[in-house]
Coordinates of C-alpha atoms and ligand atoms in Angstrom, one line a residue:
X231 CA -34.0 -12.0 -67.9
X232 CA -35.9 -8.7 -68.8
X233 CA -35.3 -5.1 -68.9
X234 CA -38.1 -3.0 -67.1
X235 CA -38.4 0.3 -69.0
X236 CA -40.6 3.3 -67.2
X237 CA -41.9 5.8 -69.6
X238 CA -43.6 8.5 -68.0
X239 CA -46.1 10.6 -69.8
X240 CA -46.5 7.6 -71.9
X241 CA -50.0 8.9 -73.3
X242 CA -48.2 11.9 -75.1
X243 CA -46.8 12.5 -78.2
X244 CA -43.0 11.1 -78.0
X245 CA -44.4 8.6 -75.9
X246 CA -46.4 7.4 -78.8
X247 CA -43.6 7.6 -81.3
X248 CA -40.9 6.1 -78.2
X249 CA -43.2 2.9 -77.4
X250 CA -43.3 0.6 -80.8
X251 CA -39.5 1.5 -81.4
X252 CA -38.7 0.3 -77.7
X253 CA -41.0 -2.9 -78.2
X254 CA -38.8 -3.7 -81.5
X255 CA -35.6 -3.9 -79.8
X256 CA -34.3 -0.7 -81.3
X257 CA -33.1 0.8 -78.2
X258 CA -31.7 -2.6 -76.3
X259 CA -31.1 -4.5 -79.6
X260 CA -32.6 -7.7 -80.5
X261 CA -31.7 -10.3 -78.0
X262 CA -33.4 -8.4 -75.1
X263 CA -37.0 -9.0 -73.9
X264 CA -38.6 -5.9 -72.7
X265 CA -41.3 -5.2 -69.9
X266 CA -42.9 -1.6 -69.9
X267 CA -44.3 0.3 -67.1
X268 CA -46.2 3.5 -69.0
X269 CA -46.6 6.2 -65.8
X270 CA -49.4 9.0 -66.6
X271 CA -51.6 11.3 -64.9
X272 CA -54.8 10.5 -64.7
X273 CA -56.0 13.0 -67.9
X274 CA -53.7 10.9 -69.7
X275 CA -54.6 7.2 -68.8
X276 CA -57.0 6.9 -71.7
X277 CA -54.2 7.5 -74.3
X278 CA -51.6 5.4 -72.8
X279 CA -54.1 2.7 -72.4
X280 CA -54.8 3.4 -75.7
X281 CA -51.0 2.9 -76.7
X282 CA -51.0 -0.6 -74.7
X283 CA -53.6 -1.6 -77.0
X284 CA -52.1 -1.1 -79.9
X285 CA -48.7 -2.4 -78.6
X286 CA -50.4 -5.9 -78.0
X287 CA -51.9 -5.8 -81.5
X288 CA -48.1 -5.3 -82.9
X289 CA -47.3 -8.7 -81.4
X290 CA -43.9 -8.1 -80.8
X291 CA -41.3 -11.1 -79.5
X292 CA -39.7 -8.8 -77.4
X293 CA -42.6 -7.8 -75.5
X294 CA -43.1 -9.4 -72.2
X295 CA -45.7 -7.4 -69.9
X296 CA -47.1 -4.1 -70.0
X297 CA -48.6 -2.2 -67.4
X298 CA -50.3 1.4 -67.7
X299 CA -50.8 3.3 -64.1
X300 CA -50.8 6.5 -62.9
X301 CA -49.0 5.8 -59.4
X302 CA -45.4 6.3 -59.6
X303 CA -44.8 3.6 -57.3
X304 CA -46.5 0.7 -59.2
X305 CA -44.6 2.8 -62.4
X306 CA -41.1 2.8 -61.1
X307 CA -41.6 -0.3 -59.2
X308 CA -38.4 -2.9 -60.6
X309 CA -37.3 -0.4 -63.2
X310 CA -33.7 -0.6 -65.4
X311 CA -34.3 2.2 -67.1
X312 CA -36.6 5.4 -66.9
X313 CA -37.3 7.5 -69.7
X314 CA -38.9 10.7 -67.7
X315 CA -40.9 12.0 -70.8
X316 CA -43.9 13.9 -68.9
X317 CA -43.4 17.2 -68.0
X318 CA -45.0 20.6 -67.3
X319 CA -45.4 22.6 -70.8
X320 CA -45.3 26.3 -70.3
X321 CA -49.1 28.0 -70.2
X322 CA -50.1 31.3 -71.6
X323 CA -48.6 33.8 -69.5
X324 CA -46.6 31.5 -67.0
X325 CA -43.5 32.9 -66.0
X326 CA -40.3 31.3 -65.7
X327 CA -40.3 30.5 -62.0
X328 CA -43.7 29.1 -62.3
X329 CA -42.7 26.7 -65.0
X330 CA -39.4 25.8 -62.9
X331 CA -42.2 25.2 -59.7
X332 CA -44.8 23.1 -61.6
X333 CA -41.9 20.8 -62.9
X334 CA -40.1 20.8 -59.9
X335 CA -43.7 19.7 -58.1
X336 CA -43.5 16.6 -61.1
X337 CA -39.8 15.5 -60.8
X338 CA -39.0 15.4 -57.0
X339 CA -41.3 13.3 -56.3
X340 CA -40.5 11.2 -59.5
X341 CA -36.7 10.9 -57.9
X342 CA -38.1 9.9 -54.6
X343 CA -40.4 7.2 -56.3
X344 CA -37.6 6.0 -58.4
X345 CA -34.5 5.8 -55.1
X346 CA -37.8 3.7 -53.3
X347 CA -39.3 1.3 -56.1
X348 CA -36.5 1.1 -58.8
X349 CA -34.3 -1.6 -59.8
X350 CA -30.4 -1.1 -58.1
X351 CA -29.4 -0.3 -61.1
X352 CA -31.6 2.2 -62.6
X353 CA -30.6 5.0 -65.3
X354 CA -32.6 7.7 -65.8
X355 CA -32.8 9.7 -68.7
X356 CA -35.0 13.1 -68.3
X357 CA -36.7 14.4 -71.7
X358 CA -39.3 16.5 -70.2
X359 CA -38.5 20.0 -70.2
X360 CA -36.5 22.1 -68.9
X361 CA -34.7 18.4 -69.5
X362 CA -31.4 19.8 -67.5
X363 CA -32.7 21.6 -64.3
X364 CA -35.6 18.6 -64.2
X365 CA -32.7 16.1 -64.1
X366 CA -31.1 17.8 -61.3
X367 CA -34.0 18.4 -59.3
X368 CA -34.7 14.1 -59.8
X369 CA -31.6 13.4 -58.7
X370 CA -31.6 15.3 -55.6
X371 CA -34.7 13.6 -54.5
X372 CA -33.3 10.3 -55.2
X373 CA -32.0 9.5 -52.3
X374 CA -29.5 6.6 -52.3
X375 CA -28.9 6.5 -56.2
X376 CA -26.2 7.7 -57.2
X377 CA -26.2 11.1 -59.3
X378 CA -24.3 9.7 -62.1
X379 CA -27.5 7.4 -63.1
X380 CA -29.5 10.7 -64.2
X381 CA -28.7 11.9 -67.1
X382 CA -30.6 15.0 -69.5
X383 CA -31.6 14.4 -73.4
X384 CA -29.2 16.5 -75.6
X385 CA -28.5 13.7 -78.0
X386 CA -31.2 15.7 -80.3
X387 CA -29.0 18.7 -80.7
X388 CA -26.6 17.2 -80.7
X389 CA -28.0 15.1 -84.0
X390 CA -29.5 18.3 -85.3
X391 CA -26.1 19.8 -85.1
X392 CA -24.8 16.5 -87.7
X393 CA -27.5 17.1 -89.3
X394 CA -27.1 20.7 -90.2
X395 CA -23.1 19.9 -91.3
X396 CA -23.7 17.5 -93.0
X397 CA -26.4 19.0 -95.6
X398 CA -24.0 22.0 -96.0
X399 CA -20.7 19.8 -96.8
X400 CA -22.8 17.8 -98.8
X401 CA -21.5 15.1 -97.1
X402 CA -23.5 11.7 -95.7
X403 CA -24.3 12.6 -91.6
X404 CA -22.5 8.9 -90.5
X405 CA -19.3 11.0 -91.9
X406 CA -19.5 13.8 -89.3
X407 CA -18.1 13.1 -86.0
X408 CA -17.6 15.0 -82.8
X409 CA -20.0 18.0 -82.5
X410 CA -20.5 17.9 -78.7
X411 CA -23.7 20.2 -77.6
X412 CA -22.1 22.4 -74.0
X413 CA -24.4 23.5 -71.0
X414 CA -28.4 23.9 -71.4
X415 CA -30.9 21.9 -73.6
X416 CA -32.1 25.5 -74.4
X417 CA -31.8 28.3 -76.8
X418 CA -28.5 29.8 -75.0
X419 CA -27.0 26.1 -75.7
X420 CA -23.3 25.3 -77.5
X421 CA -23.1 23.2 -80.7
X422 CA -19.2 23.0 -81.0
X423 CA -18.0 22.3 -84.0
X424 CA -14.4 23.0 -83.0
X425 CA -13.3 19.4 -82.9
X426 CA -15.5 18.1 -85.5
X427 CA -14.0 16.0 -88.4
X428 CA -15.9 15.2 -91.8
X429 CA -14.5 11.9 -93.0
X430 CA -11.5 12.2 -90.7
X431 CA -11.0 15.7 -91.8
X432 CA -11.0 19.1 -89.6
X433 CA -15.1 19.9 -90.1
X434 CA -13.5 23.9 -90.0
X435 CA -11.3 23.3 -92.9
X436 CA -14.4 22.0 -94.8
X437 CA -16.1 24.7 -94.0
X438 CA -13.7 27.4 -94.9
X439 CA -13.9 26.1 -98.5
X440 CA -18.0 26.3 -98.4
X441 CA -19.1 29.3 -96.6
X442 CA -15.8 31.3 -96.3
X443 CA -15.7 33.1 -92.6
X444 CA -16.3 30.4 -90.7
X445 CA -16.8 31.9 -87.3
X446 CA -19.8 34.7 -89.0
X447 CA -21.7 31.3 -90.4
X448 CA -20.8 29.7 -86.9
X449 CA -22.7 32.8 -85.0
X450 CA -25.0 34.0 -87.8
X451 CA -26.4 31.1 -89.3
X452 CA -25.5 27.5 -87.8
X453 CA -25.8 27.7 -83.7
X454 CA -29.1 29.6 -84.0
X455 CA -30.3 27.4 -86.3
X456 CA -29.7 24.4 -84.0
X457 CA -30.4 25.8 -81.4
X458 CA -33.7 27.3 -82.8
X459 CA -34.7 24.3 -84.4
X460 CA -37.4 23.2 -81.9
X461 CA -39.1 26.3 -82.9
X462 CA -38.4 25.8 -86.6
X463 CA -40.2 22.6 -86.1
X464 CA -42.8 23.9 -84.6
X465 CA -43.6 27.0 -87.5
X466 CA -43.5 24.5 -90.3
X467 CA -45.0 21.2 -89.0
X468 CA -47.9 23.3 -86.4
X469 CA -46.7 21.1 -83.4
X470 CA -43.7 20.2 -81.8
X471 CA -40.2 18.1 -82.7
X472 CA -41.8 14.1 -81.5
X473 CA -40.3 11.3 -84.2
X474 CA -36.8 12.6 -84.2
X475 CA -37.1 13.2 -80.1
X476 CA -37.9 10.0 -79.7
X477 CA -35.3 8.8 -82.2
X478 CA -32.5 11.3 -80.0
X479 CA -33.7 9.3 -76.5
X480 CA -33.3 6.0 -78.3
X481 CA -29.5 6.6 -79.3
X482 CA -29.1 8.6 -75.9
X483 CA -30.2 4.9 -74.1
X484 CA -28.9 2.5 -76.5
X485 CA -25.4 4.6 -76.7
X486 CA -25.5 4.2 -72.3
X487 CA -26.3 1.0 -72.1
X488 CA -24.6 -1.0 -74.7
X489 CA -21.8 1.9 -75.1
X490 CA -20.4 3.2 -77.9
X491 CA -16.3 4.7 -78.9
X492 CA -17.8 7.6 -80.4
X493 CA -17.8 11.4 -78.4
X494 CA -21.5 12.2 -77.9
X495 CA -23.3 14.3 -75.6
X496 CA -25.7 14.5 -73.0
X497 CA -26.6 16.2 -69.6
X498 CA -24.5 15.0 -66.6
X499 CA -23.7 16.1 -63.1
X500 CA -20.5 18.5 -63.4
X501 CA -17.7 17.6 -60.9
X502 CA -16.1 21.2 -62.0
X503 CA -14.7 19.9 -65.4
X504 CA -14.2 22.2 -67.6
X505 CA -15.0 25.1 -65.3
X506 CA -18.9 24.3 -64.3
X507 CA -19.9 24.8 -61.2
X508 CA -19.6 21.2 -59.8
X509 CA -23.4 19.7 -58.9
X510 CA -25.3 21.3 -62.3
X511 CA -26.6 18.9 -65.0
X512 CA -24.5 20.5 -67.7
X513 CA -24.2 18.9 -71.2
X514 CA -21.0 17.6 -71.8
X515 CA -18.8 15.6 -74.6
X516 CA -19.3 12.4 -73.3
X517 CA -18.1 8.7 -74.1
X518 CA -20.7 5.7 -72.8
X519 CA -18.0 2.8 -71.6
X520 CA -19.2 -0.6 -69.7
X521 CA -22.9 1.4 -68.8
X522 CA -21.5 4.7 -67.5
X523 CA -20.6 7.6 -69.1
X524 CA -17.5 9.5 -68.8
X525 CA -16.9 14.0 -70.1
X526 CA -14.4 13.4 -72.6
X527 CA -11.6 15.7 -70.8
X528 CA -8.5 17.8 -72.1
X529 CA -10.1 19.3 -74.9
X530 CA -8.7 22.7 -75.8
X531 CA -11.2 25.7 -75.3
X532 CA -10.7 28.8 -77.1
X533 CA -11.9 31.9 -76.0
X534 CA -14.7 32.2 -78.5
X535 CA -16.2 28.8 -77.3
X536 CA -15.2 29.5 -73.7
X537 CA -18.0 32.5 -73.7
X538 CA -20.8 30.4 -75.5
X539 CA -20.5 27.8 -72.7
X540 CA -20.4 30.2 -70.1
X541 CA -23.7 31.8 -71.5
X542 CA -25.2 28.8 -71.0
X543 CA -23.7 27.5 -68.0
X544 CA -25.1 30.6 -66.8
X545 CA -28.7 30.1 -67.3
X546 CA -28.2 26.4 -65.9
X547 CA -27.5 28.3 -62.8
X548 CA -29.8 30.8 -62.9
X549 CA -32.5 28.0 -63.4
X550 CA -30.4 26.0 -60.2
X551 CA -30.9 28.9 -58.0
X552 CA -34.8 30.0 -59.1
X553 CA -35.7 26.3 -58.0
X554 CA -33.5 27.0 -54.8
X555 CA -35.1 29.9 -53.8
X556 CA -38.8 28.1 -54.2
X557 CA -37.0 25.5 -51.4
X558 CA -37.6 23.0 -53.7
X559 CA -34.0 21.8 -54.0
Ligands
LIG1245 P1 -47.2 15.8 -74.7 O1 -47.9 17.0 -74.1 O2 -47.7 15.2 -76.0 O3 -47.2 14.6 -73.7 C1 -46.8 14.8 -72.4 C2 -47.5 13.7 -71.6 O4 -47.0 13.8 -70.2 C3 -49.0 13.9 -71.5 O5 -49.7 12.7 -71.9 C4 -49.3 14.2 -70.0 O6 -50.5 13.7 -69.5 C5 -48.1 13.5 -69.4 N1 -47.7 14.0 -68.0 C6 -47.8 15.3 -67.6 N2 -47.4 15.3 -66.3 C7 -47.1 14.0 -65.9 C8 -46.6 13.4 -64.7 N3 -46.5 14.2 -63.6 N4 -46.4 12.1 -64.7 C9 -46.6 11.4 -65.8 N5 -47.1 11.9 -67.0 C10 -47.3 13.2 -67.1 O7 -45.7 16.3 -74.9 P2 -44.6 15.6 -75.8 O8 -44.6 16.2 -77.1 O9 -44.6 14.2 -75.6 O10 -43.2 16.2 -75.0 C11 -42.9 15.8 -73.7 C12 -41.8 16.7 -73.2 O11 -40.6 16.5 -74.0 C13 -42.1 18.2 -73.1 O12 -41.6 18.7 -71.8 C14 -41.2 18.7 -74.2 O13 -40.8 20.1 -74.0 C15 -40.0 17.8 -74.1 N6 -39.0 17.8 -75.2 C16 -37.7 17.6 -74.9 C17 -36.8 17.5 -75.9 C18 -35.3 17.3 -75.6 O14 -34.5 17.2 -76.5 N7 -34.9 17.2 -74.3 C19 -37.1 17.6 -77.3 C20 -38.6 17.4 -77.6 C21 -39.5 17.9 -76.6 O15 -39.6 19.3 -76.8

């Protein structure tokens, strides 16, 4: 047995640095052989053929079969898993509702493609920005799948978030646990440090000794900073966040599929936990158990963090109801 892995956009960037990982049995460990279906648009069949290429000259044991195309049909045709990497990028001068229409153009179909050619149990995990709204707007077009198996990439934020704490508590980032990202892969989003620990230890306490008012870093220096660090990226390196997006989608997948104890986070459908509207693709604290996930429920919400959600929540439904209003979902 195999595990048929659909990477759209394949010929870009984070498809490049996703492929050889994926053919070394980083993201479905060792023991699994792996057969890749590399979905582009025409423009970018040259690169992805390209990428096959070099993936035959890596010789990897893993690697049964792959297959570059640019009909999603042939491309979602038997797949497991779906990483949905392609997406719109905002132009000079495009407003918001026409980047929400020129994605929503790429991922209904997508869903459709995926509820008629993929493999019965098929998870989806939507990279491709805006990663939530293009997750929702999948889903709904999948008819027949159920909305659990689309999930959006927040595991990057999330590990930015780690990140972040641990180079402040001067601590090793396998020692910080718990920092849950809440509502939109997006500027407005929620790194929650609330119920983080640093070696077992309250991550708050740790930082009381370090920067002193906690709550001022919190909202002066550490969410933006997260949540600003795409653009960070961006300023220092002259192009956008790729290795460590890739890395992100290959813990989001591995995490799913072969599960994992720990909180994490990712985009899921809201069934009104934690006051979302129910039916958004909200990030969440979420454990992976036996190849679902499941929002880590009954965690205490204070009023501070209650209004950061919120704010984000927000623009997830502002995004929900521009796409609407186009009669696109
Ligand atoms: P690139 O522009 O390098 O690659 C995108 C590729 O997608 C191109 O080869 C293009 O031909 C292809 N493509 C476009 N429309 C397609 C379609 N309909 N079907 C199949 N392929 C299609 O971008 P890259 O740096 O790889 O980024 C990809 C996406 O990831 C962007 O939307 C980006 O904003 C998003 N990101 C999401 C992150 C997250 O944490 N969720 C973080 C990184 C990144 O910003």
């Amino acid at each position: 047995m195999s595990t048929t892995i659909t990477i759209t956009g394949a010929g870009g960037q984070i498809g490049y640095a996703l492929l050889f990982r994926i053919a070394a049995g980083e993201m479905l460990g060792p023991g699994e052989k792996i057969r890749l279906r590399l979905l582009e648009i025409p423009q970018g069949l040259g690169a992805a053929e390209g990428a096959a290429l070099e993936l035959q000259d890596g010789a990897f044991d893993l690697l049964e079969h792959v297959e570059v195309t640019d009909d999603a049909a042939v491309g979602f045709d038997g797949c497991n898993v779906a990483l949905l990497v392609g997406a719109r990028p905002r132009g000079p001068g495009m407003e918001r509702a026409d980047l929400l229409a020129a994605n929503a153009g790429i991922f209904g179909p997508q869903g459709t493609a995926i509820a008629e050619n993929a493999a019965a149990d098929v998870r989806v995990t939507v990279v491709g920005n805006p990663a939530n709204t293009n997750a929702l707007i999948a889903a709904s077009a999948a008819e027949g799948v159920p909305v659990e198996r689309f999930t959006a990439l927040t595991r990057l934020d999330e590990n930015r978030a780690r990140a972040q704490l641990a180079q402040v508590l001067e601590k090793p980032v396998s020692s910080i646990r718990f920092v849950p990202i809440w509502g939109n892969h997006s500027a407005t989003q929620f790194p929650d440090v609330s119920h983080a620990t640093v070696d077992g230890r309250p991550v708050l306490d740790a930082l009381a000794e370090r920067v002193g008012d906690v709550r001022r870093w919190l909202d002066e220096t550490f969410i933006p900073r997260v949540a600003k660090r795409g653009a960070e990226i961006i300023e220092v390196r002259g192009s956008s966040s790729v290795a460590s997006a890739a890395s992100a989608t290959i813990d989001h997948v591995r995490d799913w599929v072969l599960g994992t104890k720990e909180c994490t986070s990712a985009g899921v459908v809201s069934r009104g936990e934690y006051g979302v509207p129910e039916g958004l693709v909200s990030s969440f604290p979420v454990n992976f158990v036996d190849g679902n996930w499941r929002i880590v429920e009954g965690l205490e919400i204070d009023d501070w963090s209650r209004a950061r959600i919120d704010a984000s929540v927000a623009e997830l439904i502002e995004e929900r109801d521009a796409v609407r209003a186009l009669g696109m979902l």
